[in-house]
Short mmCIF file of C-alpha atoms in Angstrom, two decimals:
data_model
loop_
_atom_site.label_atom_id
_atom_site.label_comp_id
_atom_site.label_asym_id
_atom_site.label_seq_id
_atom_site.Cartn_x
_atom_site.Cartn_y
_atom_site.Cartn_z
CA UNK A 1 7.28 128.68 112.02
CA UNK A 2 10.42 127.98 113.86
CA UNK A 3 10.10 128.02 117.41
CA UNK A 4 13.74 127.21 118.32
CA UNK A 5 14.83 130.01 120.65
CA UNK A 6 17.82 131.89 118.91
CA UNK A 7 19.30 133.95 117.15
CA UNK A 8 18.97 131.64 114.08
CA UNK A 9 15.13 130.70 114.47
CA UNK A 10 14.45 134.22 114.70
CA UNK A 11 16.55 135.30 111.67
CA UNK A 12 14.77 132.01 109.81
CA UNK A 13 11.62 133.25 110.22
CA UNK A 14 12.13 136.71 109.06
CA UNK A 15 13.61 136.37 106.04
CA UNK A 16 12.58 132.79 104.73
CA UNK A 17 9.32 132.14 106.91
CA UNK A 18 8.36 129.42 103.75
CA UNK A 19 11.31 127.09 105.06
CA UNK A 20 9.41 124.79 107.41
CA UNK A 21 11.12 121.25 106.80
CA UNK A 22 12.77 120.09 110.27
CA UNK A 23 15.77 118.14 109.10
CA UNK A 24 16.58 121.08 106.11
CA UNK A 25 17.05 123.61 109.15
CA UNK A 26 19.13 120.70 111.08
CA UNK A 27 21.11 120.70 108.39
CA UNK A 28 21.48 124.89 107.90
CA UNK A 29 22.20 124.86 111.50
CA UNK A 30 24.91 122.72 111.21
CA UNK A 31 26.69 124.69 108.44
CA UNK A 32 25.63 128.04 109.87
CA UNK A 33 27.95 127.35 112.65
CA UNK A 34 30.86 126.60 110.01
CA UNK A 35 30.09 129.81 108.35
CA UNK A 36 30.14 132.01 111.49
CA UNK A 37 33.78 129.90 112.74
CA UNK A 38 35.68 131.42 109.58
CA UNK A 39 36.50 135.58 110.22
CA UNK A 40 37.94 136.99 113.52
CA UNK A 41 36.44 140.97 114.49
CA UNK A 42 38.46 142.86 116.44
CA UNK A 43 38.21 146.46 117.54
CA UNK A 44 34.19 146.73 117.57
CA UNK A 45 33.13 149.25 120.07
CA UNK A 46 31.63 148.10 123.46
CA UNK A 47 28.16 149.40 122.22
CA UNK A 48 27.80 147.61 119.66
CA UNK A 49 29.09 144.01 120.70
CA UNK A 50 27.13 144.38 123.94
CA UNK A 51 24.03 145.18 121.68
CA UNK A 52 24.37 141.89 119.52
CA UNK A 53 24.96 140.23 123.05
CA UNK A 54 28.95 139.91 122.02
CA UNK A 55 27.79 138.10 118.17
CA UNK A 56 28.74 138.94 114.98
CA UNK A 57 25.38 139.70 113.98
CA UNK A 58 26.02 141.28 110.88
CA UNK A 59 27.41 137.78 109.62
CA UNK A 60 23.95 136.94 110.35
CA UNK A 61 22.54 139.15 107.94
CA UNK A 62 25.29 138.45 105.44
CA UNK A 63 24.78 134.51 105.61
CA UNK A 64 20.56 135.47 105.38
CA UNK A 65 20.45 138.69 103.22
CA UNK A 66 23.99 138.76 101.34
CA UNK A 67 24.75 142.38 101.99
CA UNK A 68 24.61 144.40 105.17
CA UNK A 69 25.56 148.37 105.77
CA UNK A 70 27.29 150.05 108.51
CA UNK A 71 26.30 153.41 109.37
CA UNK A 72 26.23 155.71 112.84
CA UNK A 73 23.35 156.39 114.26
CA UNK A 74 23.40 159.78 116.05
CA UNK A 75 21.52 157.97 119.37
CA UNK A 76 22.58 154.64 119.73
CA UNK A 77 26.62 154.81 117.69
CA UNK A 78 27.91 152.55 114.66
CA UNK A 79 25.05 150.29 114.21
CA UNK A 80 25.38 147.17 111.30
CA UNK A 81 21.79 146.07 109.63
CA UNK A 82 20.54 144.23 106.49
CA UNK A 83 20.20 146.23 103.22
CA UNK A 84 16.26 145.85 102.23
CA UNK A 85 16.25 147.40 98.94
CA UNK A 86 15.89 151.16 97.55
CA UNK A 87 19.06 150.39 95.37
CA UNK A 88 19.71 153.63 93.00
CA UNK A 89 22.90 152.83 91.05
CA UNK A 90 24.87 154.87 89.03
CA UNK A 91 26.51 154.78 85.04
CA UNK A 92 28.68 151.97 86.16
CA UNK A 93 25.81 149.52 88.27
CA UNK A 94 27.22 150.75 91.36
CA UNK A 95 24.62 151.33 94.67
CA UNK A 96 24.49 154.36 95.82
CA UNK A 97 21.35 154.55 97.76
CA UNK A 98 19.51 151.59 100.10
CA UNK A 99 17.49 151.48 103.04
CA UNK A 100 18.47 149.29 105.79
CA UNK A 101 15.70 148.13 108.69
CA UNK A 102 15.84 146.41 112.22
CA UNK A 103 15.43 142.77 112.97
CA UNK A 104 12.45 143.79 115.35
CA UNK A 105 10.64 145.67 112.13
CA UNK A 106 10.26 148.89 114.26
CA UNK A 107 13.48 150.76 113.08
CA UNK A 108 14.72 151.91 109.38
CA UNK A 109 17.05 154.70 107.69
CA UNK A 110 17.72 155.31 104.30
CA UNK A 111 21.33 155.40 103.77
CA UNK A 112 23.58 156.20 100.43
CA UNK A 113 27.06 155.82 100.05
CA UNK A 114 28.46 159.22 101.48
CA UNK A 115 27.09 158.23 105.14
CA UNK A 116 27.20 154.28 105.31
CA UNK A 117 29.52 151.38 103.82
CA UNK A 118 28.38 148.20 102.09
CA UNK A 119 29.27 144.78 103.22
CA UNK A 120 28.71 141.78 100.88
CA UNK A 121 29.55 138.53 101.06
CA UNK A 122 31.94 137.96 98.37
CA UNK A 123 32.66 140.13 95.43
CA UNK A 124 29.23 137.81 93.31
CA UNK A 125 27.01 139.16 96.05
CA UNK A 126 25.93 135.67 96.41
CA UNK A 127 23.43 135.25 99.49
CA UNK A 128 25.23 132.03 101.40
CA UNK A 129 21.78 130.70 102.50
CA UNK A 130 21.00 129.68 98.86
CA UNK A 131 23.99 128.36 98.27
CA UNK A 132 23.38 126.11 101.56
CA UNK A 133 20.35 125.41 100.78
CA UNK A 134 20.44 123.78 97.71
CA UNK A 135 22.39 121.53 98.20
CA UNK A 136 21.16 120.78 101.98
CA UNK A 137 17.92 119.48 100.05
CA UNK A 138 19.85 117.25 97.97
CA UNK A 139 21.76 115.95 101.22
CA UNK A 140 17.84 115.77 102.66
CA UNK A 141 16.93 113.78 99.93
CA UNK A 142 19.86 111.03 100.25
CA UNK A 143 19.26 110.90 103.76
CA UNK A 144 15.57 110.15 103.24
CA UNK A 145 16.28 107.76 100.54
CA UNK A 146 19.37 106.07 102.71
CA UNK A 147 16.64 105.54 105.61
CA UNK A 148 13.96 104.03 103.29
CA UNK A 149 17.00 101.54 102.42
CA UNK A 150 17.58 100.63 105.74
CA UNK A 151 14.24 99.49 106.58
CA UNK A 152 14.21 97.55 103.72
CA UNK A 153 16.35 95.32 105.02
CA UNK A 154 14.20 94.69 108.32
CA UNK A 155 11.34 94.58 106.41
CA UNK A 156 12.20 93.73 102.57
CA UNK A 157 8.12 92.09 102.64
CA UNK A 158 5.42 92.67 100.30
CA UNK A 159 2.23 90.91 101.82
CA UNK A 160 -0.33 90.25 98.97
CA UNK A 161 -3.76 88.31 99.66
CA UNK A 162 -7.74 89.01 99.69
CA UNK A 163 -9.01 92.29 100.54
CA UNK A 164 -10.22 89.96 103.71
CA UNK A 165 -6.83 89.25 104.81
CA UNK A 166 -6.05 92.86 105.65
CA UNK A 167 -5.97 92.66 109.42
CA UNK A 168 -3.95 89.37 109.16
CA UNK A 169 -1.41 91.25 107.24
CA UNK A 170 -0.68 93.27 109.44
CA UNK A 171 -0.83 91.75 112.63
CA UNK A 172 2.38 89.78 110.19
CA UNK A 173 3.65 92.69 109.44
CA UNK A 174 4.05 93.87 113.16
CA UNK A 175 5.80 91.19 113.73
CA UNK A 176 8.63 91.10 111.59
CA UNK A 177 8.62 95.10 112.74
CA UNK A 178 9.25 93.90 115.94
CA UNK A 179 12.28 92.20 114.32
CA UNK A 180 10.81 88.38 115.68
CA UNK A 181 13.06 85.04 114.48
CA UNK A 182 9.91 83.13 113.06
CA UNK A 183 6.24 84.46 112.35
CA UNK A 184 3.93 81.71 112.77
CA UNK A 185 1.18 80.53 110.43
CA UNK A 186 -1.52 78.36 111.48
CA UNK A 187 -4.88 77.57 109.63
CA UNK A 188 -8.29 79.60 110.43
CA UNK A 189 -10.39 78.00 113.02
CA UNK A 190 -13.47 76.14 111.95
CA UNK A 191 -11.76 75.26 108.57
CA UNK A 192 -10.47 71.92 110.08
CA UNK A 193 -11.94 70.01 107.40
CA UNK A 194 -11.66 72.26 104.36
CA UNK A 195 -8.69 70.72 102.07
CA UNK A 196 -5.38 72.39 102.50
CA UNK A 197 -4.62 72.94 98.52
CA UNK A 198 -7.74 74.59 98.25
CA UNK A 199 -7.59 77.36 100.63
CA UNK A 200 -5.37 80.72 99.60
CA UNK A 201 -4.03 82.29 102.42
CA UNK A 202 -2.24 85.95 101.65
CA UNK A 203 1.08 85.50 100.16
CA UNK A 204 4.85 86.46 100.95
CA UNK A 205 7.58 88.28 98.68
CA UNK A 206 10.68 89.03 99.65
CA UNK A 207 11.67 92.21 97.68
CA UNK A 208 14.92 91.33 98.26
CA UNK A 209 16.40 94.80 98.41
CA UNK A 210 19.87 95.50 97.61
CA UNK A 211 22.01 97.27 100.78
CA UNK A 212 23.07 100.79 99.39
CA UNK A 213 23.73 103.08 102.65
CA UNK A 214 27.12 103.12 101.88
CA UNK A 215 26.84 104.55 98.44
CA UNK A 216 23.91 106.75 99.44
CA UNK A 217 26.43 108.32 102.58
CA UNK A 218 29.17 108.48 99.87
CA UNK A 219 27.45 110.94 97.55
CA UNK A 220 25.90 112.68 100.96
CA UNK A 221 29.29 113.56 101.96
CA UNK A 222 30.39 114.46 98.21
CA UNK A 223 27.80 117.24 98.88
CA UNK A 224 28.87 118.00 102.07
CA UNK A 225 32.16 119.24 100.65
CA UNK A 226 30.34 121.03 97.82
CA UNK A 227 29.38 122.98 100.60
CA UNK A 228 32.22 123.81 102.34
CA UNK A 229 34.37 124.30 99.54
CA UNK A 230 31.66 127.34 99.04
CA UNK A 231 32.65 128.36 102.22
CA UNK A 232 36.14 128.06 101.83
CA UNK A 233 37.47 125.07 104.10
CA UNK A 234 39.59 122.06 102.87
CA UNK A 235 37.81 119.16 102.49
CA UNK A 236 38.45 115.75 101.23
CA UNK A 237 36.41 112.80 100.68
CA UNK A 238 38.65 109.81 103.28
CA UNK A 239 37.24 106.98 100.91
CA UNK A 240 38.89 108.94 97.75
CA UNK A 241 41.73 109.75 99.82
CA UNK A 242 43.98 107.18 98.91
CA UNK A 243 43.11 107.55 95.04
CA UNK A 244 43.76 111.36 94.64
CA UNK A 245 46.62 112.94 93.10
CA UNK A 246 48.03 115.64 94.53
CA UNK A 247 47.18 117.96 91.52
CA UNK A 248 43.54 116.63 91.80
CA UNK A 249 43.61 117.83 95.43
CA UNK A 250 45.62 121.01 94.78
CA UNK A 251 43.00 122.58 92.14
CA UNK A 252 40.17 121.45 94.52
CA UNK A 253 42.06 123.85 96.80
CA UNK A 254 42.51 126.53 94.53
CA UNK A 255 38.50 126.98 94.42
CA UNK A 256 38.85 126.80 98.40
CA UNK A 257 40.98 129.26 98.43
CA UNK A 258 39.44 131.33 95.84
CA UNK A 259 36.27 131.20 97.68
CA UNK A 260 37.48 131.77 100.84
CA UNK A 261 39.72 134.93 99.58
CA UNK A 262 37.27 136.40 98.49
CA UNK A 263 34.77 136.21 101.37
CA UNK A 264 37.68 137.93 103.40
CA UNK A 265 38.69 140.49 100.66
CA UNK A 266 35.26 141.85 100.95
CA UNK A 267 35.34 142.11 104.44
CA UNK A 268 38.32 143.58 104.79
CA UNK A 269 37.59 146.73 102.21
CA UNK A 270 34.49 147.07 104.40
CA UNK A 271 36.15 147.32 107.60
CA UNK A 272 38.30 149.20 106.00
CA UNK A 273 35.87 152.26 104.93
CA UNK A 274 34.11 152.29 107.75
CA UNK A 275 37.29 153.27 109.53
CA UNK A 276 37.82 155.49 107.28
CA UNK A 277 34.58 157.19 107.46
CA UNK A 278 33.85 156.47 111.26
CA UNK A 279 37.06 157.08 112.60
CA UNK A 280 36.75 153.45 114.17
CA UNK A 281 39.57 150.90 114.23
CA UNK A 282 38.02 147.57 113.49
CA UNK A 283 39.44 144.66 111.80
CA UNK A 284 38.98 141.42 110.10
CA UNK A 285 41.33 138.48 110.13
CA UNK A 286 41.17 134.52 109.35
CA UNK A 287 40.38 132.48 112.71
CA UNK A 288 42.61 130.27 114.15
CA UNK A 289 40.78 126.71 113.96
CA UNK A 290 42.19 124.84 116.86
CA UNK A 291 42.40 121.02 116.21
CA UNK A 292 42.64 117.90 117.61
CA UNK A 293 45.00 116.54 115.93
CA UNK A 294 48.05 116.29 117.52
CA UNK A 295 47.79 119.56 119.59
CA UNK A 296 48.16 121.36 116.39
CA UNK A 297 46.53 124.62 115.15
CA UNK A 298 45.33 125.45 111.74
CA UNK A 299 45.58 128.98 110.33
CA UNK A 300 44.61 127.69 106.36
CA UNK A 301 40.50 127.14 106.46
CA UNK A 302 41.09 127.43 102.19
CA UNK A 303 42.17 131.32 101.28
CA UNK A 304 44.17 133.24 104.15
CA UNK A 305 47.45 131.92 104.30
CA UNK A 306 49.98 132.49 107.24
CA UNK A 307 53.68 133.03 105.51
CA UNK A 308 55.12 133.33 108.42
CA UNK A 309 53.30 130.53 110.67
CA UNK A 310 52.00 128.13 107.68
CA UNK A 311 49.73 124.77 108.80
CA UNK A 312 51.87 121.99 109.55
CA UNK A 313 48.85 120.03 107.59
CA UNK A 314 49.88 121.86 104.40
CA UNK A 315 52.71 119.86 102.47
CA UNK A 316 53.95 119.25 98.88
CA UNK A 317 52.34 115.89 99.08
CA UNK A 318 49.51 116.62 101.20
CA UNK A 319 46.15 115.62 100.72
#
């Protein structure tokens, strides 16, 4: 179980207990922050941010769950949780009933569509967590490949000799671990006398192991994008940089942007009813990324486009 204390470790081990590999939720971690960076909320009552201690929580249960609902609660006000189940749909596949419960397993309402609103995370429904997390265990498996290369090269040995020799070994093998300029050989005592071409001592091969990080960190990063262009920011690989076209990197940004639309588009009708039904005034914008590059600020993460303010990184020619 995830002991990290947070938000995230706690929403980890509610819904997916079963992931338990370290460097996967390093990884999730990483992008979970990207995912939360992209929508601005504005207009939430007090109540409710001072509840989720001023978080978006219900971007939480979006990135974990893939849907949440908004609903008033006549004690504690407009509340957000994750949808559980209980869908009954109608003649067109439409929900229109769902129970939602609390993180801390002690509170739950069944809701339907005249008293709460529906939040997903694109118009697919598609739960960003397996999205992540498929490709995070490719990325996993370069990285564990990429270090296996590595110490290949400090230790490209394969020690062969009698089952005898064992200890020998590695007492040699320690040695060129600890990265020393010569291991030395010398002959067993009490064997003074015994003729050199007769004796066997263990042997040395050099596997002589080709150095592929590079490559390995190339097709890590190719995946890296994969997973942002999911979640709707521009991404480029530098090494290809030069070697794009501009149409090549336009149509990459079409799928940006279509993602990235989309994810906001859904929001936004949300937000939307719930004002609507709540009488609330909440809203949903793009974030404004601030950079370092130049000073500059970026209102383009793939999707929401400012006419009137537009990136200065955008361009004809851009890539």
């Amino acid at each position: 179980m995830v002991t990290t204390f947070g938000s995230f470790g706690w929403f980890l081990n509610r819904f997916c207990p079963d992931i338990q590999n370290r460097k996967e939720i390093l990884y999730l971690e990483k992008f979970f922050n990207v995912y939360l960076s992209r929508f601005e909320y504005k207009g939430l009552p007090d109540e409710m941010v001072e509840a989720m201690a001023d978080k978006n929580l219900f971007e939480y249960y979006v990135f974990f769950a893939g849907v949440c609902a908004w609903f008033k609660d006549p004690v504690l006000g407009l509340m957000v949780l994750p949808v559980d189940g209980g869908w009954k749909l109608n003649e067109y596949g439409k929900p229109t009933e769902w129970y939602v419960h609390g993180i801390n397993g002690n509170f739950v309402r069944n809701l339907n569509e005249n008293n709460s609103v529906l939040m997903f995370n694109d118009m697919a429904c598609t739960i960003p967590l397996m999205h992540l997390l498929y490709d995070i265990r490719y990325i996993c498996s370069l990285d564990d490949v990429s270090r296996q290369n590595i110490n290949a090269q400090f230790q490209p040995f394969v020690f062969y000799g009698e089952e005898s020799e064992i200890k020998t070994m590695d007492v040699k093998k320690s040695l060129v671990q600890a990265f020393k300029d010569f291991v030395l050989m010398r002959r067993r005592r009490g064997k003074k006398n015994v003729d050199i071409s007769e004796e066997k001592p263990f042997e040395v091969y050099n596997t002589e192991t080709e150095f592929k990080v590079n490559n390995y960190q190339g097709a890590l990063k190719e995946f890296e994008n994969k997973i942002l262009t999911y979640l709707g920011f521009k991404n480029v690989n530098i090494e290809k940089r030069e070697r794009l076209l501009t149409g090549e990197v336009s149509a990459n940004d079409m799928i940006i942007q279509a993602n990235y639309t989309n994810a906001l588009n859904q929001r936004k009708y949300a937000v939307e009813k719930v004002n609507e039904m709540f009488g609330s005034s909440i809203s949903v914008e793009p974030t404004e990324l601030e950079t370092l590059v130049g000073g500059l600020t970026s209102l383009y993460q793939g999707g929401a486009i400012n006419e009137q303010k537009p990136s200065p990184l955008q361009g004809e020619n851009a890539v």
